[in-house]
Short mmCIF file of C-alpha atoms in Angstrom, two decimals:
data_model
loop_
_atom_site.label_atom_id
_atom_site.label_comp_id
_atom_site.label_asym_id
_atom_site.label_seq_id
_atom_site.Cartn_x
_atom_site.Cartn_y
_atom_site.Cartn_z
CA MET A 1 1.56 -16.33 -17.81
CA VAL A 2 2.20 -18.52 -20.90
CA LYS A 3 2.33 -22.20 -20.56
CA SER A 4 5.75 -23.83 -20.29
CA ALA A 5 6.59 -27.21 -21.10
CA ASP A 6 9.57 -29.42 -22.03
CA PRO A 7 10.23 -29.26 -25.72
CA THR A 8 10.86 -32.69 -25.93
CA GLN A 9 7.46 -33.74 -24.55
CA ASP A 10 4.90 -32.20 -26.82
CA GLY A 11 6.55 -29.86 -29.04
CA GLU A 12 5.81 -26.66 -26.96
CA THR A 13 8.49 -24.20 -26.04
CA VAL A 14 9.46 -22.07 -23.21
CA THR A 15 8.92 -18.35 -24.27
CA ALA A 16 11.36 -15.92 -23.08
CA ALA A 17 10.31 -13.04 -20.99
CA THR A 18 9.37 -10.05 -23.09
CA GLU A 19 7.50 -6.56 -22.40
CA SER A 20 4.51 -8.54 -22.42
CA THR A 21 5.74 -11.52 -20.34
CA PRO A 22 7.87 -10.12 -17.75
CA LEU A 23 10.59 -11.76 -15.94
CA LEU A 24 8.43 -11.26 -12.85
CA SER A 25 6.45 -14.26 -13.69
CA ALA A 26 8.57 -15.87 -16.57
CA PRO A 27 10.78 -18.84 -15.25
CA GLU A 28 14.25 -18.19 -14.92
CA SER A 29 15.06 -21.54 -16.06
CA VAL A 30 13.22 -24.84 -16.85
CA ALA A 31 14.77 -26.53 -13.66
CA THR A 32 13.89 -25.62 -10.08
CA ARG A 33 16.75 -23.47 -8.51
CA PRO A 34 18.93 -25.19 -6.04
CA ASN A 35 17.86 -22.60 -3.33
CA GLY A 36 14.27 -23.61 -3.59
CA ASP A 37 13.39 -20.35 -4.89
CA ALA A 38 11.11 -21.84 -7.46
CA LYS A 39 8.54 -20.01 -9.42
CA PRO A 40 4.83 -20.10 -8.45
CA PRO A 41 2.95 -23.02 -10.01
CA HIS A 42 1.48 -22.40 -13.64
CA ALA A 43 -1.95 -21.86 -14.39
CA ASN A 44 -2.51 -25.51 -15.21
CA GLY A 45 -1.09 -26.53 -11.74
CA GLN A 46 2.23 -27.80 -13.07
CA THR A 47 5.55 -26.34 -11.76
CA ALA A 48 8.71 -26.05 -13.78
CA LYS A 49 10.19 -28.61 -12.09
CA SER A 50 7.57 -31.10 -13.11
CA LEU A 51 7.51 -30.16 -16.59
CA ASP A 52 11.44 -30.58 -17.00
CA HIS A 53 11.01 -34.10 -15.91
CA GLY A 54 14.65 -34.03 -15.06
CA THR A 55 16.08 -34.09 -18.53
CA GLN A 56 18.65 -31.30 -17.86
CA SER A 57 21.95 -32.08 -16.29
CA PRO A 58 23.33 -30.33 -13.32
CA SER A 59 25.67 -28.44 -15.37
CA THR A 60 23.34 -27.38 -18.15
CA SER A 61 20.89 -26.37 -15.20
CA SER A 62 23.43 -24.16 -13.85
CA GLU A 63 24.26 -22.60 -17.20
CA THR A 64 20.78 -21.90 -17.86
CA GLU A 65 20.05 -20.27 -14.39
CA ARG A 66 23.25 -18.01 -14.85
CA GLU A 67 21.73 -16.98 -18.10
CA GLY A 68 18.32 -16.41 -16.54
CA ASP A 69 20.18 -14.18 -13.88
CA ASN A 70 22.27 -12.31 -16.55
CA GLU A 71 18.96 -11.57 -18.65
CA GLU A 72 17.60 -9.90 -15.37
CA GLU A 73 20.66 -8.07 -14.72
CA GLU A 74 20.81 -6.83 -18.23
CA ARG A 75 17.24 -5.67 -18.43
CA PRO A 76 16.96 -2.05 -17.11
CA MET A 77 14.08 -0.96 -15.10
CA PRO A 78 11.93 1.33 -17.31
CA THR A 79 12.30 4.36 -15.21
CA LEU A 80 9.90 6.73 -17.20
CA GLN A 81 7.12 4.18 -16.85
CA ILE A 82 7.82 3.61 -13.02
CA ILE A 83 7.77 7.51 -12.54
CA LEU A 84 4.51 7.90 -14.38
CA LEU A 85 3.17 4.94 -12.34
CA CYS A 86 4.17 6.58 -9.33
CA TYR A 87 2.66 9.86 -10.12
CA ALA A 88 -0.69 8.17 -11.13
CA SER A 89 -0.46 6.62 -7.55
CA LEU A 90 -0.93 10.06 -5.96
CA ALA A 91 -4.44 10.37 -7.25
CA GLU A 92 -6.16 7.97 -4.77
CA PRO A 93 -4.51 9.29 -1.57
CA VAL A 94 -5.05 12.73 -2.66
CA ALA A 95 -8.78 12.12 -3.37
CA TYR A 96 -9.15 10.24 -0.03
CA PHE A 97 -7.59 12.77 2.41
CA SER A 98 -8.12 15.99 0.56
CA ILE A 99 -11.43 16.53 2.39
CA PHE A 100 -10.13 15.54 5.79
CA PRO A 101 -9.22 18.94 6.97
CA PHE A 102 -12.65 20.42 6.15
CA ILE A 103 -15.10 17.57 6.34
CA ASN A 104 -16.15 18.09 9.92
CA GLU A 105 -16.84 21.90 9.40
CA MET A 106 -18.73 21.07 6.08
CA ILE A 107 -20.91 18.39 7.54
CA PHE A 108 -21.76 20.87 10.59
CA ARG A 109 -22.56 23.52 8.32
CA LEU A 110 -24.43 21.88 5.22
CA GLY A 111 -25.92 19.13 7.62
CA ASP A 112 -27.43 21.57 10.19
CA LEU A 113 -26.30 18.95 12.88
CA PRO A 114 -25.51 19.49 16.40
CA GLU A 115 -21.62 19.25 17.02
CA SER A 116 -21.99 15.99 18.88
CA SER A 117 -23.35 14.21 15.83
CA VAL A 118 -20.75 15.25 13.43
CA GLY A 119 -18.20 12.61 14.22
CA PHE A 120 -20.72 9.85 13.44
CA TRP A 121 -21.41 11.20 9.91
CA THR A 122 -17.63 11.87 9.30
CA GLY A 123 -16.69 8.12 10.02
CA LEU A 124 -19.77 7.08 8.22
CA ILE A 125 -18.82 8.72 5.06
CA GLU A 126 -15.19 7.76 5.07
CA SER A 127 -16.44 4.27 5.87
CA LEU A 128 -18.64 4.29 2.87
CA PHE A 129 -15.79 5.24 0.52
CA SER A 130 -13.72 2.16 1.72
CA LEU A 131 -16.77 -0.25 1.57
CA VAL A 132 -17.49 0.91 -1.93
CA GLN A 133 -13.88 0.38 -3.10
CA MET A 134 -13.93 -3.34 -1.20
CA ALA A 135 -17.24 -4.22 -3.15
CA LEU A 136 -15.70 -3.44 -6.53
CA MET A 137 -12.09 -4.18 -6.26
CA ILE A 138 -12.23 -7.83 -7.45
CA PHE A 139 -14.23 -6.75 -10.32
CA TYR A 140 -11.68 -4.16 -11.53
CA GLY A 141 -8.91 -6.63 -10.75
CA ARG A 142 -10.69 -9.31 -13.17
CA ALA A 143 -11.39 -6.44 -15.95
CA ALA A 144 -7.63 -5.69 -15.66
CA ASP A 145 -6.59 -9.18 -16.47
CA ARG A 146 -9.15 -9.37 -19.41
CA LEU A 147 -9.38 -6.03 -20.66
CA GLY A 148 -5.85 -4.58 -20.06
CA ARG A 149 -4.22 -2.84 -17.27
CA LYS A 150 -4.09 0.80 -19.16
CA PRO A 151 -7.94 0.88 -20.02
CA VAL A 152 -8.89 0.17 -16.66
CA LEU A 153 -6.41 2.52 -15.02
CA VAL A 154 -7.14 5.65 -17.16
CA PHE A 155 -11.06 4.94 -16.55
CA SER A 156 -10.50 4.83 -12.91
CA LEU A 157 -8.33 7.85 -12.95
CA ALA A 158 -10.78 9.85 -14.88
CA GLY A 159 -13.61 8.88 -12.78
CA ILE A 160 -11.99 9.77 -9.38
CA SER A 161 -11.02 12.97 -11.04
CA VAL A 162 -14.57 13.81 -11.66
CA ALA A 163 -16.03 12.29 -8.38
CA THR A 164 -13.29 14.30 -6.35
CA ALA A 165 -14.47 17.80 -7.84
CA VAL A 166 -18.02 16.93 -7.54
CA PHE A 167 -17.79 16.37 -3.81
CA GLY A 168 -17.15 20.15 -3.40
CA LEU A 169 -20.45 20.92 -5.05
CA SER A 170 -22.40 19.05 -2.49
CA ARG A 171 -25.24 21.19 -0.85
CA SER A 172 -26.55 18.62 1.67
CA LEU A 173 -25.45 15.82 3.71
CA TRP A 174 -26.91 13.19 1.48
CA GLN A 175 -25.38 14.77 -1.52
CA MET A 176 -22.01 14.39 0.56
CA VAL A 177 -22.63 10.73 1.29
CA LEU A 178 -23.63 10.03 -2.53
CA ALA A 179 -20.63 11.89 -3.77
CA ARG A 180 -18.06 10.19 -1.54
CA CYS A 181 -19.65 6.67 -2.60
CA PHE A 182 -19.53 7.70 -6.30
CA ALA A 183 -15.57 8.43 -5.59
CA GLY A 184 -15.34 4.94 -4.28
CA CYS A 185 -16.77 3.36 -7.41
CA PHE A 186 -13.47 3.99 -9.14
CA ALA A 187 -11.36 1.76 -7.33
CA GLY A 188 -9.18 0.18 -10.17
CA SER A 189 -6.29 2.68 -10.14
CA VAL A 190 -4.68 1.03 -6.91
CA VAL A 191 -5.15 -2.41 -8.30
CA THR A 192 -3.59 -1.71 -11.81
CA ILE A 193 -0.73 0.45 -10.76
CA ARG A 194 0.72 -2.26 -8.28
CA THR A 195 0.25 -4.85 -11.12
CA MET A 196 1.75 -2.68 -13.83
CA ILE A 197 4.83 -1.96 -11.54
CA SER A 198 5.37 -5.67 -11.13
CA GLU A 199 5.10 -6.21 -14.65
CA ASN A 200 7.43 -3.69 -15.70
CA CYS A 201 10.23 -5.07 -13.36
CA THR A 202 12.51 -7.82 -13.02
CA LYS A 203 12.26 -9.70 -9.45
CA ARG A 204 15.62 -7.77 -8.86
CA SER A 205 14.31 -4.55 -9.76
CA GLN A 206 10.94 -4.50 -8.33
CA ALA A 207 12.19 -3.84 -4.74
CA ARG A 208 13.58 -0.35 -5.90
CA ALA A 209 10.27 0.19 -7.83
CA PHE A 210 7.91 -0.55 -5.11
CA SER A 211 10.20 1.67 -2.80
CA TRP A 212 9.41 4.59 -5.30
CA TYR A 213 5.85 3.59 -5.05
CA MET A 214 5.42 3.69 -1.51
CA PHE A 215 7.14 7.03 -1.10
CA SER A 216 4.63 8.44 -3.69
CA ARG A 217 1.81 7.04 -1.70
CA ASN A 218 3.01 8.72 1.51
CA LEU A 219 3.50 11.86 -0.66
CA GLY A 220 -0.02 11.78 -1.47
CA ILE A 221 -1.14 11.67 2.02
CA PHE A 222 0.64 14.88 2.68
CA ILE A 223 -0.47 16.56 -0.34
CA GLY A 224 -4.22 15.72 0.00
CA PRO A 225 -4.55 17.43 3.58
CA LEU A 226 -2.41 20.45 2.42
CA ILE A 227 -4.88 21.20 -0.51
CA GLY A 228 -8.07 21.40 1.90
CA ASN A 229 -6.41 22.82 4.92
CA PRO A 230 -8.17 25.67 6.39
CA ASN A 231 -5.60 27.99 8.20
CA ASP A 232 -5.37 31.54 9.58
CA THR A 233 -2.83 32.87 7.03
CA GLY A 234 -5.22 33.27 3.93
CA GLY A 235 -3.74 30.47 2.14
CA SER A 236 -6.48 27.86 2.35
CA LEU A 237 -8.55 26.57 -0.70
CA ALA A 238 -11.36 25.40 1.55
CA CYS A 239 -12.62 28.99 1.98
CA PRO A 240 -16.12 29.80 3.53
CA THR A 241 -16.37 33.33 2.94
CA ASP A 242 -17.68 34.11 6.43
CA LEU A 243 -14.64 32.64 8.18
CA SER A 244 -11.55 34.59 9.17
CA HIS A 245 -9.13 32.36 7.01
CA ALA A 246 -10.98 33.10 3.82
CA PRO A 247 -8.09 33.95 1.30
CA GLY A 248 -9.66 37.10 -0.07
CA ALA A 249 -11.42 38.39 -2.98
CA PHE A 250 -11.23 35.21 -4.97
CA CYS A 251 -13.27 33.19 -2.55
CA ARG A 252 -15.71 35.98 -2.22
CA ALA A 253 -16.93 35.48 -5.95
CA PRO A 254 -20.49 34.46 -6.19
CA PHE A 255 -19.69 30.97 -7.29
CA PHE A 256 -17.57 30.19 -4.20
CA THR A 257 -19.92 32.03 -1.86
CA GLN A 258 -22.48 29.44 -3.11
CA PHE A 259 -20.16 26.56 -2.94
CA PRO A 260 -17.42 27.60 -0.41
CA TYR A 261 -15.66 24.09 -0.53
CA ALA A 262 -15.76 23.57 -4.59
CA LEU A 263 -12.18 25.16 -4.96
CA ALA A 264 -10.31 22.74 -2.69
CA SER A 265 -12.15 19.88 -4.34
CA PHE A 266 -11.62 21.47 -7.90
CA VAL A 267 -7.91 21.57 -7.29
CA ALA A 268 -7.59 17.86 -5.93
CA GLY A 269 -9.79 16.67 -8.93
CA ALA A 270 -7.33 18.81 -11.31
CA LEU A 271 -4.45 17.11 -9.65
CA CYS A 272 -5.97 13.61 -10.36
CA LEU A 273 -6.96 14.76 -14.02
CA THR A 274 -3.28 15.39 -14.82
CA SER A 275 -2.14 12.07 -13.70
CA THR A 276 -5.00 10.72 -15.83
CA LEU A 277 -3.86 12.47 -18.91
CA ALA A 278 -0.14 11.39 -18.41
CA ALA A 279 -1.27 7.84 -17.93
CA GLN A 280 -3.36 7.97 -21.36
CA LEU A 281 -0.60 9.53 -23.28
CA PHE A 282 2.52 8.04 -22.10
CA LEU A 283 1.88 4.67 -20.38
CA LYS A 284 2.49 1.53 -22.25
CA GLU A 285 0.14 -1.49 -21.79
CA THR A 286 1.72 -4.46 -19.83
CA LEU A 287 -0.82 -7.39 -20.29
CA GLN A 288 0.09 -9.89 -22.71
CA THR A 289 -2.36 -9.66 -25.61
CA ALA A 290 -4.58 -12.50 -26.83
CA ALA A 291 -2.75 -12.47 -29.99
CA GLN A 292 0.57 -12.72 -28.32
CA LYS A 293 -0.79 -15.53 -26.15
CA SER A 294 -2.00 -17.56 -28.97
CA ALA A 295 1.19 -17.09 -31.06
CA SER A 296 3.24 -18.15 -28.28
CA ASP A 297 1.04 -21.12 -26.74
CA PRO A 298 -1.43 -22.81 -29.42
CA LYS A 299 -3.06 -24.47 -26.35
CA PRO A 300 -3.53 -21.93 -23.64
CA ALA A 301 -4.82 -22.99 -20.25
CA PRO A 302 -8.39 -21.73 -19.49
CA PRO A 303 -8.13 -18.64 -17.30
CA LEU A 304 -8.40 -19.16 -13.40
CA THR A 305 -11.53 -17.99 -11.79
CA THR A 306 -11.46 -15.83 -8.76
CA TRP A 307 -11.98 -18.55 -6.25
CA GLU A 308 -9.20 -20.70 -8.00
CA VAL A 309 -6.80 -17.86 -7.83
CA MET A 310 -8.04 -17.15 -4.01
CA THR A 311 -7.29 -21.06 -3.07
CA SER A 312 -4.05 -21.13 -5.14
CA PRO A 313 -1.17 -22.62 -3.09
CA GLY A 314 0.24 -20.10 -0.75
CA VAL A 315 -2.33 -17.19 -1.59
CA PRO A 316 -4.65 -17.58 1.37
CA THR A 317 -1.38 -17.34 3.67
CA VAL A 318 -0.08 -14.26 1.94
CA LEU A 319 -3.35 -12.61 1.88
CA LEU A 320 -3.68 -13.36 5.68
CA ILE A 321 -0.32 -11.95 6.16
CA PHE A 322 -1.18 -8.84 4.03
CA GLY A 323 -4.23 -8.16 5.73
CA HIS A 324 -2.65 -8.50 9.36
CA THR A 325 0.07 -6.12 8.31
CA MET A 326 -2.71 -3.32 7.15
CA PHE A 327 -4.76 -3.94 10.22
CA LEU A 328 -1.91 -3.26 12.62
CA ALA A 329 -0.82 -0.29 10.58
CA LEU A 330 -4.10 1.32 10.19
CA ALA A 331 -4.67 0.81 14.04
CA TYR A 332 -1.61 2.49 14.85
CA THR A 333 -2.30 5.27 12.47
CA ALA A 334 -5.67 5.96 14.08
CA VAL A 335 -4.43 5.74 17.60
CA SER A 336 -1.19 7.77 17.24
CA PRO A 337 -2.67 11.20 16.75
CA LEU A 338 -5.02 10.78 19.73
CA TYR A 339 -2.17 9.52 21.95
CA GLN A 340 -0.16 12.73 21.16
CA PHE A 341 -3.08 14.92 22.01
CA THR A 342 -4.20 13.30 25.12
CA SER A 343 -3.25 14.87 28.50
CA ILE A 344 -0.33 13.19 30.29
CA ALA A 345 -2.52 12.21 33.18
CA ASN A 346 -4.70 10.39 30.95
CA GLY A 347 -1.65 8.38 29.15
CA GLY A 348 -0.86 10.67 26.31
CA LEU A 349 1.93 13.32 25.58
CA SER A 350 0.05 16.31 25.68
CA PHE A 351 1.50 17.73 22.50
CA SER A 352 0.36 21.04 21.05
CA ASP A 353 -0.79 21.44 17.46
CA ALA A 354 2.83 22.30 16.44
CA GLN A 355 4.45 19.44 18.17
CA ILE A 356 2.12 16.98 16.48
CA ALA A 357 2.74 18.47 13.08
CA ILE A 358 6.63 18.17 13.85
CA PHE A 359 6.04 14.46 14.83
CA ILE A 360 4.07 13.77 11.73
CA ALA A 361 6.58 15.38 9.64
CA VAL A 362 9.69 13.45 11.12
CA ALA A 363 7.86 10.25 10.73
CA GLY A 364 6.91 10.81 7.20
CA VAL A 365 10.48 11.80 6.50
CA SER A 366 11.96 8.89 8.32
CA GLN A 367 9.69 6.51 6.41
CA ALA A 368 10.70 8.05 3.22
CA ALA A 369 14.30 7.70 3.80
CA TRP A 370 13.82 3.81 4.97
CA MET A 371 11.72 3.31 1.65
CA LEU A 372 14.14 5.20 -0.66
CA ILE A 373 17.43 4.32 0.74
CA GLY A 374 17.02 1.40 3.21
CA PHE A 375 14.54 -0.97 1.52
CA PRO A 376 16.28 -1.85 -1.82
CA PRO A 377 19.57 -3.07 -0.39
CA LEU A 378 18.28 -4.64 2.55
CA GLN A 379 15.63 -6.54 0.39
CA ARG A 380 18.40 -7.72 -1.84
CA TRP A 381 20.58 -8.83 1.08
CA LEU A 382 18.24 -10.48 3.46
CA GLY A 383 15.20 -11.39 0.89
CA THR A 384 11.57 -10.32 1.47
CA GLY A 385 10.72 -12.91 4.03
CA ARG A 386 13.72 -12.33 6.34
CA LEU A 387 13.16 -8.29 5.92
CA LEU A 388 9.63 -8.61 6.67
CA ARG A 389 10.12 -10.83 9.88
CA ALA A 390 12.66 -8.20 11.08
CA CYS A 391 10.56 -5.36 10.68
CA VAL A 392 7.51 -7.37 12.48
CA ALA A 393 9.73 -8.48 15.19
CA PHE A 394 10.56 -4.75 16.15
CA GLN A 395 7.10 -3.77 16.15
CA PRO A 396 6.11 -4.99 19.58
CA PHE A 397 9.20 -2.93 21.01
CA PHE A 398 8.25 -0.04 19.02
CA MET A 399 4.43 -0.10 20.25
CA ALA A 400 5.67 -0.65 23.95
CA THR A 401 8.06 2.41 23.74
CA TYR A 402 4.87 4.72 23.84
CA PRO A 403 3.68 3.87 27.31
CA VAL A 404 7.10 4.11 28.46
CA LEU A 405 7.36 7.72 26.91
CA ASN A 406 4.10 8.58 28.97
CA GLU A 407 5.63 7.29 32.10
CA LEU A 408 8.78 9.41 31.47
CA ARG A 409 6.61 12.64 31.20
CA ARG A 410 4.43 11.64 33.89
CA HIS A 411 7.34 11.44 36.33
CA GLY A 412 9.00 14.41 35.14
CA TYR A 413 12.06 12.97 33.00
CA GLU A 414 11.68 15.35 30.46
CA ARG A 415 15.38 15.11 29.28
CA ALA A 416 15.03 11.28 29.00
CA PHE A 417 11.72 11.74 27.26
CA TRP A 418 12.92 13.79 24.33
CA GLY A 419 16.18 11.69 24.15
CA THR A 420 14.13 8.46 23.70
CA LEU A 421 11.38 9.98 21.48
CA TRP A 422 13.20 11.09 18.37
CA PRO A 423 15.63 7.90 18.01
CA THR A 424 12.64 5.59 18.68
CA LEU A 425 10.38 7.61 15.88
CA VAL A 426 13.32 7.63 13.38
CA ILE A 427 14.32 3.95 13.84
CA GLY A 428 10.87 2.63 14.41
CA SER A 429 9.53 4.37 11.03
CA GLY A 430 11.55 1.60 9.25
CA VAL A 431 8.86 -0.86 10.06
CA ALA A 432 6.98 0.70 7.22
CA MET A 433 9.19 -1.60 4.98
CA SER A 434 6.90 -4.26 5.99
CA PHE A 435 4.23 -2.80 3.64
CA ALA A 436 6.71 -3.06 0.65
CA CYS A 437 7.71 -6.72 1.72
CA VAL A 438 4.05 -7.93 1.78
CA GLN A 439 3.51 -6.37 -1.90
CA LEU A 440 6.56 -8.30 -3.16
CA ALA A 441 5.15 -11.42 -1.40
CA LEU A 442 1.88 -10.97 -3.41
CA ASN A 443 3.63 -10.64 -6.70
CA ASP A 444 5.82 -13.85 -6.07
CA ILE A 445 2.90 -15.97 -4.91
CA SER A 446 0.56 -15.31 -7.83
CA PRO A 447 -0.38 -18.43 -9.78
CA SER A 448 0.56 -16.65 -13.07
CA SER A 449 1.08 -13.09 -14.53
CA ALA A 450 -2.39 -13.39 -16.25
CA VAL A 451 -3.95 -13.05 -12.67
CA LEU A 452 -1.53 -10.75 -11.08
CA ALA A 453 -4.32 -8.10 -11.04
CA THR A 454 -6.74 -10.39 -9.42
CA VAL A 455 -4.27 -11.23 -6.67
CA ASN A 456 -3.70 -7.62 -6.11
CA ALA A 457 -7.36 -7.01 -6.11
CA LEU A 458 -8.03 -9.78 -3.49
CA ALA A 459 -5.48 -8.00 -1.18
CA LEU A 460 -6.89 -4.49 -1.70
CA THR A 461 -10.23 -5.89 -1.12
CA VAL A 462 -9.11 -7.05 2.37
CA ASN A 463 -7.23 -3.70 2.85
CA SER A 464 -10.45 -1.76 2.06
CA GLY A 465 -12.53 -3.76 4.39
CA ILE A 466 -9.93 -3.32 7.13
CA ARG A 467 -9.69 0.48 6.39
CA ALA A 468 -13.53 0.75 6.85
CA PHE A 469 -13.83 -0.28 10.48
CA THR A 470 -10.14 -0.40 12.23
CA PRO A 471 -9.89 3.40 12.63
CA VAL A 472 -13.26 3.80 14.59
CA ALA A 473 -12.77 0.56 16.40
CA PHE A 474 -9.37 1.36 17.70
CA THR A 475 -10.01 5.02 18.62
CA SER A 476 -13.22 3.85 20.56
CA LEU A 477 -10.84 1.11 22.22
CA TYR A 478 -8.20 4.07 22.96
CA ALA A 479 -11.24 6.08 24.50
CA VAL A 480 -12.35 3.17 26.77
CA GLY A 481 -8.73 2.80 28.01
CA VAL A 482 -8.46 6.20 28.97
CA LYS A 483 -11.95 6.18 30.57
CA TRP A 484 -11.12 2.95 32.78
CA ALA A 485 -7.60 4.43 33.50
CA TRP A 486 -6.45 0.84 33.17
CA ALA A 487 -2.55 0.84 33.58
CA ASP A 488 -2.28 4.53 33.37
CA GLY A 489 -4.56 4.60 30.30
CA HIS A 490 -2.35 2.23 28.44
CA LEU A 491 -4.85 -0.30 27.53
CA ILE A 492 -4.56 0.23 23.72
CA TRP A 493 -0.87 -0.27 23.67
CA PHE A 494 -1.05 -3.64 25.35
CA VAL A 495 -3.64 -4.54 22.52
CA LEU A 496 -1.33 -3.32 19.74
CA ILE A 497 1.63 -5.26 21.31
CA ALA A 498 -0.49 -8.53 21.02
CA VAL A 499 -1.54 -7.80 17.27
CA ALA A 500 2.17 -7.26 16.42
CA LEU A 501 3.20 -10.52 18.31
CA ALA A 502 0.42 -12.21 16.38
CA LEU A 503 1.62 -11.00 13.04
CA TYR A 504 5.09 -12.26 13.87
CA VAL A 505 3.92 -15.71 14.39
CA ASP A 506 1.87 -15.34 11.09
CA CYS A 507 4.99 -14.32 9.21
CA TRP A 508 6.79 -17.60 10.02
CA PHE A 509 4.15 -19.11 7.71
CA LEU A 510 5.02 -17.37 4.76
CA PRO A 511 5.38 -19.83 1.86
CA ALA A 512 8.71 -20.60 0.38
CA ALA A 513 7.74 -19.27 -3.07
CA ALA A 514 7.18 -15.66 -1.38
CA GLU A 515 10.58 -15.71 0.67
CA GLY A 516 11.92 -13.46 -2.14
CA ASN A 517 15.67 -14.80 -1.91
CA TYR A 518 16.27 -13.83 -5.68
CA GLY A 519 18.56 -10.91 -4.68
CA ARG A 520 20.60 -12.95 -2.25
CA LYS A 521 21.62 -15.56 -4.70
CA LYS A 522 25.47 -15.31 -5.85
CA ILE A 523 27.80 -17.65 -7.77
CA ASP A 524 31.03 -18.27 -6.06
CA GLU A 525 34.33 -18.64 -7.66
CA ASP A 526 33.95 -22.31 -8.58
CA GLY A 527 30.52 -21.57 -10.18
CA GLU A 528 28.60 -23.03 -7.24
CA ASP A 529 25.27 -21.38 -5.85
CA GLU A 530 25.46 -20.11 -2.50
CA THR A 531 22.03 -19.29 -1.12
CA ARG A 532 22.39 -19.04 2.66
#
């Protein structure tokens, strides 16, 4: 973000938000807003209030604030750019999840392993993908802040397209490991997409943009497994020729006989490639160029180091809340399918494959509805902080429902079970809005727009680290609870309830700058600000 100063002090001027300096990070007014919704500190450590030195009268300040609000209202969200970024966001979940349906079979066949060892190698391969991403995430964030968002995005998308396609050409276990690590090397797309969405929007429109983004990510999670899903109808793209679900002559070609999993990985890679081409041809750069910086600020502050960004006011707290939120979400995501599959006597629901598929579909549709329809108006009405705390406050009750559901089935109350399950799932899926809330909090707490990619990279580094160990840790804990039969096998839900309660405590320490009350402000008939 360019340096802001009082024009009466040293001749520097406050620059208006442009395509390069978005309203997301540009001050709405020189004075601090009456509701405490001040901007994050500048790169030089000064805030808009300290630079103003109280030179504006209350009436002038109010008029300036209203002009800033009008600017945000008048600046429309660039719909095409947001749609392109949402389409680009499909690449990472498609690349990550497309191998899930066939990776166990692929390891068993190519690795010449006993069935008991397959689970270990599956977990290792997926953990390595996340660990490599974690190691490189900050590098990509810093590169995006220095070289530009678009070059890093296009490079990452192109790389993951190739790496995803190459995975299907693996002929041994170690080739699979190396190919998956290679795919993890192109972690820059997630960082840059989140940053570019923020920079394309005003504070008032970013909630809607990120609801689209979260919906697209969920869509990618569904598309990925569909690409590689072996089934009995002949429609699978993962088609070993000696299996009954092979789709026919196409998969009996010599090439696919030699590389039976190549078709699925090629299709996934091709989908990622289309997003690469779309980004290269139609996306616009959002990082302010060096020439623009020098023209608007003859004395720019030196760029912040990663450590300075990480220790900026409020950033560690928001990173903690972000990591805690992702930790709980990943733990629940890992445990939920196991719980549905497990027998009623061992604490589960004893669902069939079809019932599990329906459960996942209902949850996915419900999350999409909450994100697309519910999140934008709720965020505008409540603010980011209030909505986040509301979602988190419901999570312990949501987690507590699952052992209750098992007890209903265990004691034969089937009508009560089905009457409780679906409303709980539909309403409980609204907790997914917390993911968008913590993303908005990250945007608001960034020290300046110039390091927004670095802030996102720090958050995603935390997320990658959590994703590397959380699933295996909580599925193992679930197995221990079932084996001990403690509380009818419900140990895991007591742990998740405790994690959710701890997250609720964390959320009360959300910094004021990340409360996101910009959508709640209104001007009454007398022209006075009403913020509560």
